[in-house]
Amino acid sequence: MVAAGLAVAGPLGFGSPSGNRFVSGAGSFPRWRALSLPTDAPLRWLAALGSGQLAAVDRDGTFWIFDVVESGVRVAARYGEVGGADGPPVVVSLDRERTGAAFVGRDGRLVVWSDGSLRSYDVGAALSRLTVPTPVTLAGRVWDDLLAVAADGAVVLIGGLPGAPRVVSRLPIRALPDARITVGDLDGDGQLEGVVLTDPTSRYAHAALGDALEAASLTVIGLSANGLAVRARLVLAAPVVFEDLVPLIASLDGGLPVVLVARSSAEHGAAVVALALKDSSLVVHAESPAIGQGYRWSHVVAVAPLSSDGISEVLAVRAPHVGGLLTAYRRRAGVLVPVAHAGGFASHALGSRNQDQALVADLAGRGRPEIVVPRKARDVLVGLELEGARLVERWSYALGSPIESNLVAADLDGDGLLDLAVADRRGLHVLLSVR
């Protein structure tokens, strides 16, 4: 049984349970101390553990723990080929004092690292190796439970994480095998909903996100005292699909959160769509114009207040594989209207499942967040600030080779300032803000 009154897990770790790649806090960029460490295999995924540590998974499935110290970055632990290249680690709370990292092992078991030890658990269902569990905290508890996609497409709730993790609720809804479940309170009643892309279909042959399967539907899952239940479901008529893996949950105007996702067709390409939960239905709250050409994707990056009036913009990169038009949208009368754009950015690599190579954070400490995104060649990161109707570059950092991992913005050295971690094909880079 699932207790009523849920909370989203804490901010440290891989991304956010809401899928929104907007990080609070401030840094000092471009005043930074750059630390680099070569690795013998490219790191695919990074997560900030807190206490000066990073977790990582490389392309061979090896799990790493790195210490970020004053003298540099060093390897604290390494466990060979225990995970998969498509399954990132996520930070989990185990009690009031302890955190750990969880990911799916090569055999579909849940793997948890904490206190210097790695443990593997059969939770009662094989988990999908192509995605990451999502932490949620049940009312009255000081540890996380996990929402996960099972290998057979069911969504499962895993309880008992500190001792003997096990599936405590199961919902057979045909989730995409590489879908990430995102979490938020969509109707303002104090109860969380999970959002996941469902009903795999091969009717849109773009294969931009790791395989030829896209989603024919999106499902909202209610979490209550009775377990997991379908709250709402939006099914798209052929030939349209949801071309996404991570539905993003955020408020556009200070009201209830909406779900942002890319909707695509062979005739029109992708559009950014915001969906609102109304009773038992998902309805269109706003949408952008479509790109207008088939097999052109829009990467929804974040929702964040980029300008001084405090109103949030929706950030997306249109066609990141062939031109990369970074676009800021605002909602006006049900339409997501472009208000600024800049060309030449590649926030995603064609065929990759990694949608986290861009984020928004005030890394420069100017009181206005920057959009952090790779340039077209993917070997330089830039921070762009919205200034009127222009996106202005505030800083840049040249990598040694094209970006390989997700981006992590967090306080990595405990000084209260935001830092940045990223891996390219040659190794790990950490940029520490300085006072």
PDB file of N, CA, C and O in Angstrom, residues 297-351:
ATOM      1  N   TRP A 297      13.072  17.248 -35.145  1.00  0.00           N
ATOM      2  CA  TRP A 297      12.657  17.108 -33.755  1.00  0.00           C
ATOM      3  C   TRP A 297      12.815  18.416 -33.006  1.00  0.00           C
ATOM      4  O   TRP A 297      13.669  19.251 -33.345  1.00  0.00           O
ATOM      5  N   SER A 298      12.029  18.624 -31.950  1.00  0.00           N
ATOM      6  CA  SER A 298      12.217  19.722 -31.010  1.00  0.00           C
ATOM      7  C   SER A 298      12.582  19.135 -29.642  1.00  0.00           C
ATOM      8  O   SER A 298      11.834  18.320 -29.099  1.00  0.00           O
ATOM      9  N   HIS A 299      13.704  19.572 -29.103  1.00  0.00           N
ATOM     10  CA  HIS A 299      14.182  19.111 -27.806  1.00  0.00           C
ATOM     11  C   HIS A 299      13.723  20.100 -26.745  1.00  0.00           C
ATOM     12  O   HIS A 299      14.248  21.219 -26.658  1.00  0.00           O
ATOM     13  N   VAL A 300      12.748  19.712 -25.929  1.00  0.00           N
ATOM     14  CA  VAL A 300      12.272  20.569 -24.850  1.00  0.00           C
ATOM     15  C   VAL A 300      13.290  20.484 -23.708  1.00  0.00           C
ATOM     16  O   VAL A 300      13.472  19.428 -23.102  1.00  0.00           O
ATOM     17  N   VAL A 301      13.930  21.607 -23.388  1.00  0.00           N
ATOM     18  CA  VAL A 301      15.025  21.613 -22.423  1.00  0.00           C
ATOM     19  C   VAL A 301      14.562  21.960 -21.022  1.00  0.00           C
ATOM     20  O   VAL A 301      14.865  21.265 -20.053  1.00  0.00           O
ATOM     21  N   ALA A 302      13.816  23.066 -20.877  1.00  0.00           N
ATOM     22  CA  ALA A 302      13.488  23.554 -19.531  1.00  0.00           C
ATOM     23  C   ALA A 302      12.402  24.603 -19.594  1.00  0.00           C
ATOM     24  O   ALA A 302      12.111  25.171 -20.658  1.00  0.00           O
ATOM     25  N   VAL A 303      11.805  24.859 -18.442  1.00  0.00           N
ATOM     26  CA  VAL A 303      10.940  26.015 -18.221  1.00  0.00           C
ATOM     27  C   VAL A 303      11.577  26.819 -17.098  1.00  0.00           C
ATOM     28  O   VAL A 303      11.852  26.286 -16.020  1.00  0.00           O
ATOM     29  N   ALA A 304      11.846  28.120 -17.354  1.00  0.00           N
ATOM     30  CA  ALA A 304      12.573  28.923 -16.375  1.00  0.00           C
ATOM     31  C   ALA A 304      12.287  30.401 -16.612  1.00  0.00           C
ATOM     32  O   ALA A 304      12.044  30.813 -17.749  1.00  0.00           O
ATOM     33  N   PRO A 305      12.333  31.210 -15.537  1.00  0.00           N
ATOM     34  CA  PRO A 305      12.160  32.663 -15.691  1.00  0.00           C
ATOM     35  C   PRO A 305      13.469  33.312 -16.105  1.00  0.00           C
ATOM     36  O   PRO A 305      14.350  33.564 -15.285  1.00  0.00           O
ATOM     37  N   LEU A 306      13.609  33.609 -17.374  1.00  0.00           N
ATOM     38  CA  LEU A 306      14.867  34.119 -17.908  1.00  0.00           C
ATOM     39  C   LEU A 306      14.952  35.638 -17.904  1.00  0.00           C
ATOM     40  O   LEU A 306      16.030  36.195 -18.051  1.00  0.00           O
ATOM     41  N   SER A 307      13.807  36.320 -17.783  1.00  0.00           N
ATOM     42  CA  SER A 307      13.802  37.773 -17.872  1.00  0.00           C
ATOM     43  C   SER A 307      13.418  38.382 -16.533  1.00  0.00           C
ATOM     44  O   SER A 307      13.011  37.686 -15.597  1.00  0.00           O
ATOM     45  N   SER A 308      13.529  39.695 -16.435  1.00  0.00           N
ATOM     46  CA  SER A 308      13.359  40.374 -15.159  1.00  0.00           C
ATOM     47  C   SER A 308      11.920  40.425 -14.680  1.00  0.00           C
ATOM     48  O   SER A 308      11.670  40.720 -13.510  1.00  0.00           O
ATOM     49  N   ASP A 309      10.932  40.151 -15.547  1.00  0.00           N
ATOM     50  CA  ASP A 309       9.532  40.218 -15.121  1.00  0.00           C
ATOM     51  C   ASP A 309       9.079  38.961 -14.391  1.00  0.00           C
ATOM     52  O   ASP A 309       7.952  38.896 -13.902  1.00  0.00           O
ATOM     53  N   GLY A 310       9.927  37.943 -14.303  1.00  0.00           N
ATOM     54  CA  GLY A 310       9.602  36.747 -13.548  1.00  0.00           C
ATOM     55  C   GLY A 310       8.708  35.755 -14.247  1.00  0.00           C
ATOM     56  O   GLY A 310       8.404  34.695 -13.698  1.00  0.00           O
ATOM     57  N   ILE A 311       8.253  36.055 -15.457  1.00  0.00           N
ATOM     58  CA  ILE A 311       7.407  35.123 -16.212  1.00  0.00           C
ATOM     59  C   ILE A 311       8.296  34.074 -16.867  1.00  0.00           C
ATOM     60  O   ILE A 311       9.357  34.390 -17.413  1.00  0.00           O
ATOM     61  N   SER A 312       7.857  32.832 -16.822  1.00  0.00           N
ATOM     62  CA  SER A 312       8.691  31.742 -17.318  1.00  0.00           C
ATOM     63  C   SER A 312       8.640  31.627 -18.830  1.00  0.00           C
ATOM     64  O   SER A 312       7.596  31.833 -19.461  1.00  0.00           O
ATOM     65  N   GLU A 313       9.794  31.270 -19.381  1.00  0.00           N
ATOM     66  CA  GLU A 313       9.895  30.912 -20.788  1.00  0.00           C
ATOM     67  C   GLU A 313      10.054  29.399 -20.915  1.00  0.00           C
ATOM     68  O   GLU A 313      10.578  28.745 -20.018  1.00  0.00           O
ATOM     69  N   VAL A 314       9.589  28.861 -22.032  1.00  0.00           N
ATOM     70  CA  VAL A 314       9.839  27.473 -22.399  1.00  0.00           C
ATOM     71  C   VAL A 314      11.035  27.474 -23.344  1.00  0.00           C
ATOM     72  O   VAL A 314      11.032  28.179 -24.360  1.00  0.00           O
ATOM     73  N   LEU A 315      12.057  26.697 -23.000  1.00  0.00           N
ATOM     74  CA  LEU A 315      13.266  26.633 -23.818  1.00  0.00           C
ATOM     75  C   LEU A 315      13.288  25.320 -24.585  1.00  0.00           C
ATOM     76  O   LEU A 315      13.109  24.251 -23.997  1.00  0.00           O
ATOM     77  N   ALA A 316      13.517  25.418 -25.881  1.00  0.00           N
ATOM     78  CA  ALA A 316      13.622  24.226 -26.708  1.00  0.00           C
ATOM     79  C   ALA A 316      14.646  24.479 -27.802  1.00  0.00           C
ATOM     80  O   ALA A 316      14.877  25.627 -28.203  1.00  0.00           O
ATOM     81  N   VAL A 317      15.266  23.403 -28.278  1.00  0.00           N
ATOM     82  CA  VAL A 317      16.165  23.493 -29.422  1.00  0.00           C
ATOM     83  C   VAL A 317      15.475  22.800 -30.589  1.00  0.00           C
ATOM     84  O   VAL A 317      15.226  21.591 -30.566  1.00  0.00           O
ATOM     85  N   ARG A 318      15.127  23.581 -31.594  1.00  0.00           N
ATOM     86  CA  ARG A 318      14.460  23.051 -32.789  1.00  0.00           C
ATOM     87  C   ARG A 318      15.506  22.443 -33.718  1.00  0.00           C
ATOM     88  O   ARG A 318      16.526  23.066 -34.016  1.00  0.00           O
ATOM     89  N   ALA A 319      15.259  21.203 -34.136  1.00  0.00           N
ATOM     90  CA  ALA A 319      16.148  20.482 -35.054  1.00  0.00           C
ATOM     91  C   ALA A 319      17.598  20.516 -34.587  1.00  0.00           C
ATOM     92  O   ALA A 319      18.483  21.015 -35.288  1.00  0.00           O
ATOM     93  N   PRO A 320      17.888  19.975 -33.389  1.00  0.00           N
ATOM     94  CA  PRO A 320      19.253  20.046 -32.865  1.00  0.00           C
ATOM     95  C   PRO A 320      20.272  19.263 -33.680  1.00  0.00           C
ATOM     96  O   PRO A 320      21.475  19.485 -33.532  1.00  0.00           O
ATOM     97  N   HIS A 321      19.829  18.371 -34.568  1.00  0.00           N
ATOM     98  CA  HIS A 321      20.754  17.535 -35.331  1.00  0.00           C
ATOM     99  C   HIS A 321      21.157  18.166 -36.660  1.00  0.00           C
ATOM    100  O   HIS A 321      22.126  17.724 -37.281  1.00  0.00           O
ATOM    101  N   VAL A 322      20.412  19.173 -37.119  1.00  0.00           N
ATOM    102  CA  VAL A 322      20.679  19.721 -38.460  1.00  0.00           C
ATOM    103  C   VAL A 322      20.775  21.236 -38.496  1.00  0.00           C
ATOM    104  O   VAL A 322      20.903  21.813 -39.564  1.00  0.00           O
ATOM    105  N   GLY A 323      20.715  21.905 -37.387  1.00  0.00           N
ATOM    106  CA  GLY A 323      20.793  23.356 -37.411  1.00  0.00           C
ATOM    107  C   GLY A 323      20.804  23.931 -36.020  1.00  0.00           C
ATOM    108  O   GLY A 323      21.550  24.865 -35.721  1.00  0.00           O
ATOM    109  N   GLY A 324      19.956  23.374 -35.170  1.00  0.00           N
ATOM    110  CA  GLY A 324      19.979  23.725 -33.775  1.00  0.00           C
ATOM    111  C   GLY A 324      19.562  25.140 -33.468  1.00  0.00           C
ATOM    112  O   GLY A 324      20.397  25.974 -33.092  1.00  0.00           O
ATOM    113  N   LEU A 325      18.267  25.448 -33.619  1.00  0.00           N
ATOM    114  CA  LEU A 325      17.756  26.777 -33.328  1.00  0.00           C
ATOM    115  C   LEU A 325      17.248  26.801 -31.886  1.00  0.00           C
ATOM    116  O   LEU A 325      16.174  26.294 -31.579  1.00  0.00           O
ATOM    117  N   LEU A 326      18.043  27.377 -30.982  1.00  0.00           N
ATOM    118  CA  LEU A 326      17.635  27.538 -29.593  1.00  0.00           C
ATOM    119  C   LEU A 326      16.550  28.600 -29.536  1.00  0.00           C
ATOM    120  O   LEU A 326      16.754  29.738 -29.986  1.00  0.00           O
ATOM    121  N   THR A 327      15.386  28.234 -28.972  1.00  0.00           N
ATOM    122  CA  THR A 327      14.213  29.108 -29.017  1.00  0.00           C
ATOM    123  C   THR A 327      13.612  29.260 -27.631  1.00  0.00           C
ATOM    124  O   THR A 327      13.449  28.270 -26.910  1.00  0.00           O
ATOM    125  N   ALA A 328      13.284  30.510 -27.276  1.00  0.00           N
ATOM    126  CA  ALA A 328      12.540  30.801 -26.053  1.00  0.00           C
ATOM    127  C   ALA A 328      11.101  31.124 -26.438  1.00  0.00           C
ATOM    128  O   ALA A 328      10.863  31.967 -27.307  1.00  0.00           O
ATOM    129  N   TYR A 329      10.144  30.430 -25.791  1.00  0.00           N
ATOM    130  CA  TYR A 329       8.726  30.637 -26.057  1.00  0.00           C
ATOM    131  C   TYR A 329       8.041  31.217 -24.830  1.00  0.00           C
ATOM    132  O   TYR A 329       8.441  30.958 -23.691  1.00  0.00           O
ATOM    133  N   ARG A 330       6.970  31.970 -25.068  1.00  0.00           N
ATOM    134  CA  ARG A 330       6.044  32.350 -24.011  1.00  0.00           C
ATOM    135  C   ARG A 330       4.624  31.980 -24.428  1.00  0.00           C
ATOM    136  O   ARG A 330       4.295  31.991 -25.616  1.00  0.00           O
ATOM    137  N   ARG A 331       3.804  31.640 -23.423  1.00  0.00           N
ATOM    138  CA  ARG A 331       2.426  31.286 -23.703  1.00  0.00           C
ATOM    139  C   ARG A 331       1.575  32.543 -23.857  1.00  0.00           C
ATOM    140  O   ARG A 331       1.577  33.405 -22.976  1.00  0.00           O
ATOM    141  N   ARG A 332       0.866  32.615 -24.970  1.00  0.00           N
ATOM    142  CA  ARG A 332      -0.070  33.706 -25.226  1.00  0.00           C
ATOM    143  C   ARG A 332      -1.330  33.129 -25.847  1.00  0.00           C
ATOM    144  O   ARG A 332      -1.316  32.633 -26.971  1.00  0.00           O
ATOM    145  N   ALA A 333      -2.403  33.155 -25.064  1.00  0.00           N
ATOM    146  CA  ALA A 333      -3.709  32.702 -25.546  1.00  0.00           C
ATOM    147  C   ALA A 333      -3.664  31.310 -26.159  1.00  0.00           C
ATOM    148  O   ALA A 333      -4.173  31.070 -27.251  1.00  0.00           O
ATOM    149  N   GLY A 334      -3.031  30.390 -25.468  1.00  0.00           N
ATOM    150  CA  GLY A 334      -3.006  29.008 -25.920  1.00  0.00           C
ATOM    151  C   GLY A 334      -1.940  28.684 -26.946  1.00  0.00           C
ATOM    152  O   GLY A 334      -1.873  27.553 -27.435  1.00  0.00           O
ATOM    153  N   VAL A 335      -1.102  29.662 -27.273  1.00  0.00           N
ATOM    154  CA  VAL A 335      -0.032  29.437 -28.243  1.00  0.00           C
ATOM    155  C   VAL A 335       1.312  29.688 -27.562  1.00  0.00           C
ATOM    156  O   VAL A 335       1.471  30.670 -26.822  1.00  0.00           O
ATOM    157  N   LEU A 336       2.283  28.817 -27.806  1.00  0.00           N
ATOM    158  CA  LEU A 336       3.656  29.063 -27.394  1.00  0.00           C
ATOM    159  C   LEU A 336       4.324  29.867 -28.500  1.00  0.00           C
ATOM    160  O   LEU A 336       4.632  29.354 -29.573  1.00  0.00           O
ATOM    161  N   VAL A 337       4.523  31.148 -28.227  1.00  0.00           N
ATOM    162  CA  VAL A 337       5.008  32.100 -29.225  1.00  0.00           C
ATOM    163  C   VAL A 337       6.511  32.297 -29.065  1.00  0.00           C
ATOM    164  O   VAL A 337       6.984  32.608 -27.965  1.00  0.00           O
ATOM    165  N   PRO A 338       7.301  32.133 -30.132  1.00  0.00           N
ATOM    166  CA  PRO A 338       8.744  32.392 -30.024  1.00  0.00           C
ATOM    167  C   PRO A 338       9.003  33.866 -29.714  1.00  0.00           C
ATOM    168  O   PRO A 338       8.465  34.757 -30.376  1.00  0.00           O
ATOM    169  N   VAL A 339       9.846  34.125 -28.687  1.00  0.00           N
ATOM    170  CA  VAL A 339      10.179  35.508 -28.335  1.00  0.00           C
ATOM    171  C   VAL A 339      11.668  35.797 -28.522  1.00  0.00           C
ATOM    172  O   VAL A 339      12.075  36.963 -28.510  1.00  0.00           O
ATOM    173  N   ALA A 340      12.482  34.767 -28.688  1.00  0.00           N
ATOM    174  CA  ALA A 340      13.909  34.948 -28.947  1.00  0.00           C
ATOM    175  C   ALA A 340      14.464  33.642 -29.480  1.00  0.00           C
ATOM    176  O   ALA A 340      13.957  32.562 -29.161  1.00  0.00           O
ATOM    177  N   HIS A 341      15.505  33.749 -30.304  1.00  0.00           N
ATOM    178  CA  HIS A 341      16.141  32.525 -30.796  1.00  0.00           C
ATOM    179  C   HIS A 341      17.574  32.814 -31.202  1.00  0.00           C
ATOM    180  O   HIS A 341      17.958  33.958 -31.457  1.00  0.00           O
ATOM    181  N   ALA A 342      18.364  31.735 -31.257  1.00  0.00           N
ATOM    182  CA  ALA A 342      19.755  31.819 -31.693  1.00  0.00           C
ATOM    183  C   ALA A 342      20.126  30.484 -32.317  1.00  0.00           C
ATOM    184  O   ALA A 342      19.764  29.417 -31.795  1.00  0.00           O
ATOM    185  N   GLY A 343      20.824  30.515 -33.433  1.00  0.00           N
ATOM    186  CA  GLY A 343      21.143  29.295 -34.167  1.00  0.00           C
ATOM    187  C   GLY A 343      22.517  28.740 -33.844  1.00  0.00           C
ATOM    188  O   GLY A 343      23.381  29.418 -33.283  1.00  0.00           O
ATOM    189  N   GLY A 344      22.706  27.454 -34.202  1.00  0.00           N
ATOM    190  CA  GLY A 344      24.013  26.833 -34.095  1.00  0.00           C
ATOM    191  C   GLY A 344      24.264  26.060 -32.823  1.00  0.00           C
ATOM    192  O   GLY A 344      25.401  26.024 -32.335  1.00  0.00           O
ATOM    193  N   PHE A 345      23.209  25.377 -32.277  1.00  0.00           N
ATOM    194  CA  PHE A 345      23.362  24.648 -31.024  1.00  0.00           C
ATOM    195  C   PHE A 345      22.862  23.215 -31.183  1.00  0.00           C
ATOM    196  O   PHE A 345      21.867  22.959 -31.856  1.00  0.00           O
ATOM    197  N   ALA A 346      23.589  22.292 -30.554  1.00  0.00           N
ATOM    198  CA  ALA A 346      23.290  20.869 -30.669  1.00  0.00           C
ATOM    199  C   ALA A 346      23.130  20.281 -29.272  1.00  0.00           C
ATOM    200  O   ALA A 346      24.092  19.783 -28.685  1.00  0.00           O
ATOM    201  N   SER A 347      21.923  20.315 -28.743  1.00  0.00           N
ATOM    202  CA  SER A 347      21.647  19.862 -27.379  1.00  0.00           C
ATOM    203  C   SER A 347      21.453  18.356 -27.283  1.00  0.00           C
ATOM    204  O   SER A 347      21.240  17.831 -26.191  1.00  0.00           O
ATOM    205  N   HIS A 348      21.533  17.657 -28.398  1.00  0.00           N
ATOM    206  CA  HIS A 348      21.272  16.218 -28.428  1.00  0.00           C
ATOM    207  C   HIS A 348      22.019  15.608 -29.598  1.00  0.00           C
ATOM    208  O   HIS A 348      22.148  16.225 -30.666  1.00  0.00           O
ATOM    209  N   ALA A 349      22.519  14.383 -29.408  1.00  0.00           N
ATOM    210  CA  ALA A 349      23.182  13.645 -30.479  1.00  0.00           C
ATOM    211  C   ALA A 349      22.186  12.683 -31.119  1.00  0.00           C
ATOM    212  O   ALA A 349      21.477  11.956 -30.417  1.00  0.00           O
ATOM    213  N   LEU A 350      22.109  12.677 -32.428  1.00  0.00           N
ATOM    214  CA  LEU A 350      21.167  11.824 -33.132  1.00  0.00           C
ATOM    215  C   LEU A 350      21.354  10.364 -32.722  1.00  0.00           C
ATOM    216  O   LEU A 350      22.464   9.833 -32.732  1.00  0.00           O
ATOM    217  N   GLY A 351      20.263   9.711 -32.333  1.00  0.00           N
ATOM    218  CA  GLY A 351      20.294   8.314 -31.942  1.00  0.00           C
ATOM    219  C   GLY A 351      20.563   8.072 -30.475  1.00  0.00           C
ATOM    220  O   GLY A 351      20.548   6.926 -30.025  1.00  0.00           O
TER     221      GLY A 351
END
